[in-house]
Amino acid sequence: MSSSTQAVHEARQQVIAAGRFAAARGWVPATSGNFSARVDAHHAVVTLSGRDKGQLTEADLALVALAEPLPAGLSAEAPLHIARYRADPAIGAIFHVHAVNAAVISRRHEQQGEIKVAGWELLKAFAGIHTHTQSVRVPVFANSQDIPTLAGQVEQRLQDFPADALAPGYLLAGHGLYAWGRNGAEAQRHLEAFDALLQLQLEWERITA
Ligand SMILES: [Zn+2]
């Protein structure tokens, strides 16, 4: 493994900042969630299992090679991160949270397999969206404990989504949200936008259902 010490340090700092951000909002209760950032074309840092995301230090993040078998001790959901980095070289960070809005609305839409989010000004917080008249589709997958198989299903389905309609993230039903961006700051903005949009959508469905 050859990755510059500086690049590894910067990737770890992005994850530490995002972990504090998510913990402050109550999105990662009881050491749940997992966070990662790309170091270079072939490496990423990923949170180790069971760490409090609000109090991460650089020692709580493992450096992994994207093309090699994963080391022991990573978050059980690490393969979902690795599969995304392999599939899309533009992704620089991936943050996964167990936020209430994501966990609740994903159960409601599990059968449809996606949530169409439309009509909200905040959609413009997603990279590439410049008007509230654009809509995005957020894929919803059934939850599973067989993460390697789930990662394959996720990547297969994301490939089939039209790129201009795909939100920068997906939901696992009754579980939570995966969001990504070109770097840590963008992934964090997407995480926050998703949470607000999913809350808007929940409220909207409550009064219009
Ligand atoms: Zn999770």
Short mmCIF file of C-alpha atoms and ligand atoms in Angstrom, two decimals:
data_model
loop_
_atom_site.label_atom_id
_atom_site.label_comp_id
_atom_site.label_asym_id
_atom_site.label_seq_id
_atom_site.Cartn_x
_atom_site.Cartn_y
_atom_site.Cartn_z
CA MET A 1 0.00 0.00 0.00
CA SER A 2 1.43 3.33 -0.95
CA SER A 3 -0.70 6.32 -0.09
CA SER A 4 0.66 9.68 0.90
CA THR A 5 0.55 10.24 4.64
CA GLN A 6 -0.97 13.66 4.05
CA ALA A 7 -3.80 12.29 1.88
CA VAL A 8 -4.62 9.63 4.50
CA HIS A 9 -4.62 12.26 7.24
CA GLU A 10 -6.95 14.53 5.25
CA ALA A 11 -9.35 11.68 4.49
CA ARG A 12 -9.45 10.73 8.17
CA GLN A 13 -10.13 14.34 9.17
CA GLN A 14 -13.09 14.52 6.75
CA VAL A 15 -14.61 11.44 8.36
CA ILE A 16 -13.99 12.68 11.91
CA ALA A 17 -15.72 15.98 11.10
CA ALA A 18 -18.70 14.23 9.48
CA GLY A 19 -19.02 11.86 12.44
CA ARG A 20 -19.26 14.76 14.89
CA PHE A 21 -21.78 16.49 12.61
CA ALA A 22 -24.01 13.40 12.42
CA ALA A 23 -23.74 12.58 16.12
CA ALA A 24 -24.73 16.12 17.10
CA ARG A 25 -27.97 15.61 15.14
CA GLY A 26 -28.78 12.24 16.69
CA TRP A 27 -28.32 10.32 13.45
CA VAL A 28 -25.88 7.67 14.72
CA PRO A 29 -27.27 6.36 18.04
CA ALA A 30 -25.44 3.68 20.02
CA THR A 31 -22.32 3.54 17.77
CA SER A 32 -24.45 2.90 14.65
CA GLY A 33 -23.60 4.29 11.22
CA ASN A 34 -20.34 4.06 9.32
CA PHE A 35 -18.26 6.62 7.49
CA SER A 36 -15.54 6.57 4.84
CA ALA A 37 -13.49 8.85 2.60
CA ARG A 38 -11.42 8.13 -0.48
CA VAL A 39 -7.66 8.64 -0.19
CA ASP A 40 -6.75 8.09 -3.85
CA ALA A 41 -7.82 5.94 -6.81
CA HIS A 42 -7.07 2.72 -4.95
CA HIS A 43 -7.54 3.43 -1.23
CA ALA A 44 -10.10 4.69 1.27
CA VAL A 45 -10.34 5.06 5.04
CA VAL A 46 -13.32 3.35 6.72
CA THR A 47 -14.55 3.43 10.32
CA LEU A 48 -13.79 0.43 12.50
CA SER A 49 -16.69 -1.45 14.06
CA GLY A 50 -18.40 -0.22 17.23
CA ARG A 51 -16.88 3.26 17.47
CA ASP A 52 -18.82 6.29 18.73
CA LYS A 53 -19.09 8.43 15.59
CA GLY A 54 -19.23 11.61 17.64
CA GLN A 55 -15.81 10.91 19.18
CA LEU A 56 -13.77 9.44 16.36
CA THR A 57 -10.01 9.81 16.35
CA GLU A 58 -7.63 8.87 13.53
CA ALA A 59 -7.08 5.52 15.28
CA ASP A 60 -10.75 4.61 14.69
CA LEU A 61 -10.26 4.57 10.90
CA ALA A 62 -8.61 1.81 8.88
CA LEU A 63 -6.82 2.40 5.57
CA VAL A 64 -8.11 -0.16 3.05
CA ALA A 65 -7.11 -1.07 -0.49
CA LEU A 66 -10.22 -1.06 -2.68
CA ALA A 67 -9.13 -4.07 -4.76
CA GLU A 68 -8.01 -6.29 -1.89
CA PRO A 69 -9.90 -8.40 0.68
CA LEU A 70 -11.04 -6.24 3.59
CA PRO A 71 -9.09 -6.39 6.86
CA ALA A 72 -10.82 -7.64 10.03
CA GLY A 73 -12.46 -5.21 12.43
CA LEU A 74 -14.16 -2.91 9.93
CA SER A 75 -17.81 -1.93 10.19
CA ALA A 76 -19.92 -4.86 8.98
CA GLU A 77 -21.32 -2.61 6.27
CA ALA A 78 -17.90 -1.66 4.85
CA PRO A 79 -18.52 -3.66 1.61
CA LEU A 80 -21.33 -1.22 0.72
CA HIS A 81 -18.79 1.62 0.84
CA ILE A 82 -16.10 -0.24 -1.10
CA ALA A 83 -18.53 -1.25 -3.86
CA ARG A 84 -19.53 2.40 -4.38
CA TYR A 85 -15.91 3.61 -4.59
CA ARG A 86 -15.15 0.88 -7.12
CA ALA A 87 -18.21 1.70 -9.23
CA ASP A 88 -17.81 5.48 -9.33
CA PRO A 89 -14.33 7.08 -9.32
CA ALA A 90 -15.91 10.53 -8.76
CA ILE A 91 -17.09 9.57 -5.25
CA GLY A 92 -14.81 11.06 -2.59
CA ALA A 93 -16.76 10.32 0.61
CA ILE A 94 -19.65 8.13 1.79
CA PHE A 95 -21.54 8.64 5.04
CA HIS A 96 -24.13 6.23 6.43
CA VAL A 97 -26.53 7.15 9.24
CA HIS A 98 -29.48 5.61 11.10
CA ALA A 99 -31.51 8.84 11.13
CA VAL A 100 -35.19 8.63 12.10
CA ASN A 101 -36.60 10.24 8.94
CA ALA A 102 -34.66 7.87 6.68
CA ALA A 103 -35.48 4.76 8.68
CA VAL A 104 -39.22 5.55 8.87
CA ILE A 105 -39.97 6.68 5.32
CA SER A 106 -37.92 3.85 3.81
CA ARG A 107 -40.28 1.29 5.37
CA ARG A 108 -43.27 3.05 3.83
CA HIS A 109 -41.72 2.86 0.33
CA GLU A 110 -40.00 -0.51 0.53
CA GLN A 111 -42.54 -2.18 -1.77
CA GLN A 112 -42.23 0.50 -4.49
CA GLY A 113 -38.44 0.27 -4.25
CA GLU A 114 -37.94 4.01 -4.49
CA ILE A 115 -39.14 7.41 -3.32
CA LYS A 116 -39.72 10.12 -5.89
CA VAL A 117 -38.81 13.44 -4.29
CA ALA A 118 -40.17 16.45 -6.16
CA GLY A 119 -41.34 20.01 -5.63
CA TRP A 120 -38.95 21.09 -2.89
CA GLU A 121 -36.61 24.07 -3.16
CA LEU A 122 -34.02 22.19 -1.08
CA LEU A 123 -33.46 19.71 -3.92
CA LYS A 124 -30.96 22.30 -5.17
CA ALA A 125 -28.66 21.25 -2.32
CA PHE A 126 -27.87 18.14 -4.38
CA ALA A 127 -24.94 18.53 -6.78
CA GLY A 128 -26.13 19.06 -10.36
CA ILE A 129 -29.67 20.15 -9.48
CA HIS A 130 -30.42 23.78 -10.25
CA THR A 131 -34.20 24.08 -10.02
CA HIS A 132 -36.95 22.88 -7.69
CA THR A 133 -38.80 21.61 -10.79
CA GLN A 134 -36.31 18.77 -11.15
CA SER A 135 -37.16 15.61 -9.26
CA VAL A 136 -34.93 12.86 -7.96
CA ARG A 137 -35.50 9.19 -7.30
CA VAL A 138 -34.14 7.72 -4.11
CA PRO A 139 -33.74 3.92 -4.36
CA VAL A 140 -35.00 1.87 -1.41
CA PHE A 141 -33.59 -1.61 -0.75
CA ALA A 142 -34.84 -4.28 1.63
CA ASN A 143 -32.60 -4.47 4.66
CA SER A 144 -30.27 -7.48 4.93
CA GLN A 145 -27.54 -8.89 7.14
CA ASP A 146 -25.84 -10.43 4.09
CA ILE A 147 -23.91 -7.30 3.21
CA PRO A 148 -21.74 -8.60 0.33
CA THR A 149 -24.86 -9.84 -1.51
CA LEU A 150 -26.69 -6.59 -0.74
CA ALA A 151 -23.74 -4.57 -2.09
CA GLY A 152 -23.99 -6.48 -5.38
CA GLN A 153 -27.75 -5.85 -5.61
CA VAL A 154 -27.30 -2.15 -4.85
CA GLU A 155 -24.64 -1.61 -7.52
CA GLN A 156 -26.60 -3.59 -10.11
CA ARG A 157 -29.68 -1.46 -9.58
CA LEU A 158 -27.83 1.88 -9.39
CA GLN A 159 -26.32 1.11 -12.81
CA ASP A 160 -29.83 0.89 -14.25
CA PHE A 161 -30.98 4.22 -12.81
CA PRO A 162 -30.89 7.20 -15.22
CA ALA A 163 -27.93 9.22 -13.92
CA ASP A 164 -29.72 12.58 -14.05
CA ALA A 165 -32.59 11.33 -11.85
CA LEU A 166 -30.57 9.43 -9.26
CA ALA A 167 -30.20 11.12 -5.88
CA PRO A 168 -26.68 10.99 -4.36
CA GLY A 169 -27.74 8.27 -1.97
CA TYR A 170 -30.09 5.38 -1.22
CA LEU A 171 -32.11 3.98 1.67
CA LEU A 172 -32.13 0.61 3.41
CA ALA A 173 -35.67 -0.07 4.66
CA GLY A 174 -36.10 0.34 8.41
CA HIS A 175 -32.37 0.93 8.67
CA GLY A 176 -31.02 4.20 7.31
CA LEU A 177 -29.40 6.30 4.61
CA TYR A 178 -26.23 6.07 2.53
CA ALA A 179 -25.16 9.40 0.98
CA TRP A 180 -22.07 10.31 -1.00
CA GLY A 181 -20.34 13.28 -2.60
CA ARG A 182 -17.19 14.26 -4.47
CA ASN A 183 -15.57 15.14 -1.13
CA GLY A 184 -16.38 15.15 2.58
CA ALA A 185 -18.00 18.59 2.53
CA GLU A 186 -20.33 17.66 -0.34
CA ALA A 187 -21.25 14.28 1.16
CA GLN A 188 -22.06 16.02 4.46
CA ARG A 189 -24.23 18.60 2.69
CA HIS A 190 -26.04 15.77 0.90
CA LEU A 191 -26.59 13.97 4.21
CA GLU A 192 -28.17 17.09 5.68
CA ALA A 193 -30.25 17.76 2.55
CA PHE A 194 -31.52 14.18 2.52
CA ASP A 195 -32.60 14.40 6.13
CA ALA A 196 -34.53 17.63 5.57
CA LEU A 197 -36.07 16.42 2.28
CA LEU A 198 -37.14 13.09 3.77
CA GLN A 199 -38.75 14.94 6.67
CA LEU A 200 -40.58 17.23 4.22
CA GLN A 201 -41.71 14.18 2.27
CA LEU A 202 -42.92 12.43 5.45
CA GLU A 203 -44.94 15.48 6.50
CA TRP A 204 -46.35 15.86 2.98
CA GLU A 205 -47.45 12.22 2.88
CA ARG A 206 -48.99 12.60 6.32
CA ILE A 207 -51.33 15.39 5.18
CA THR A 208 -52.02 14.18 1.64
CA ALA A 209 -52.32 10.42 2.12
ZN ZN B 1 -26.27 0.77 9.28
#
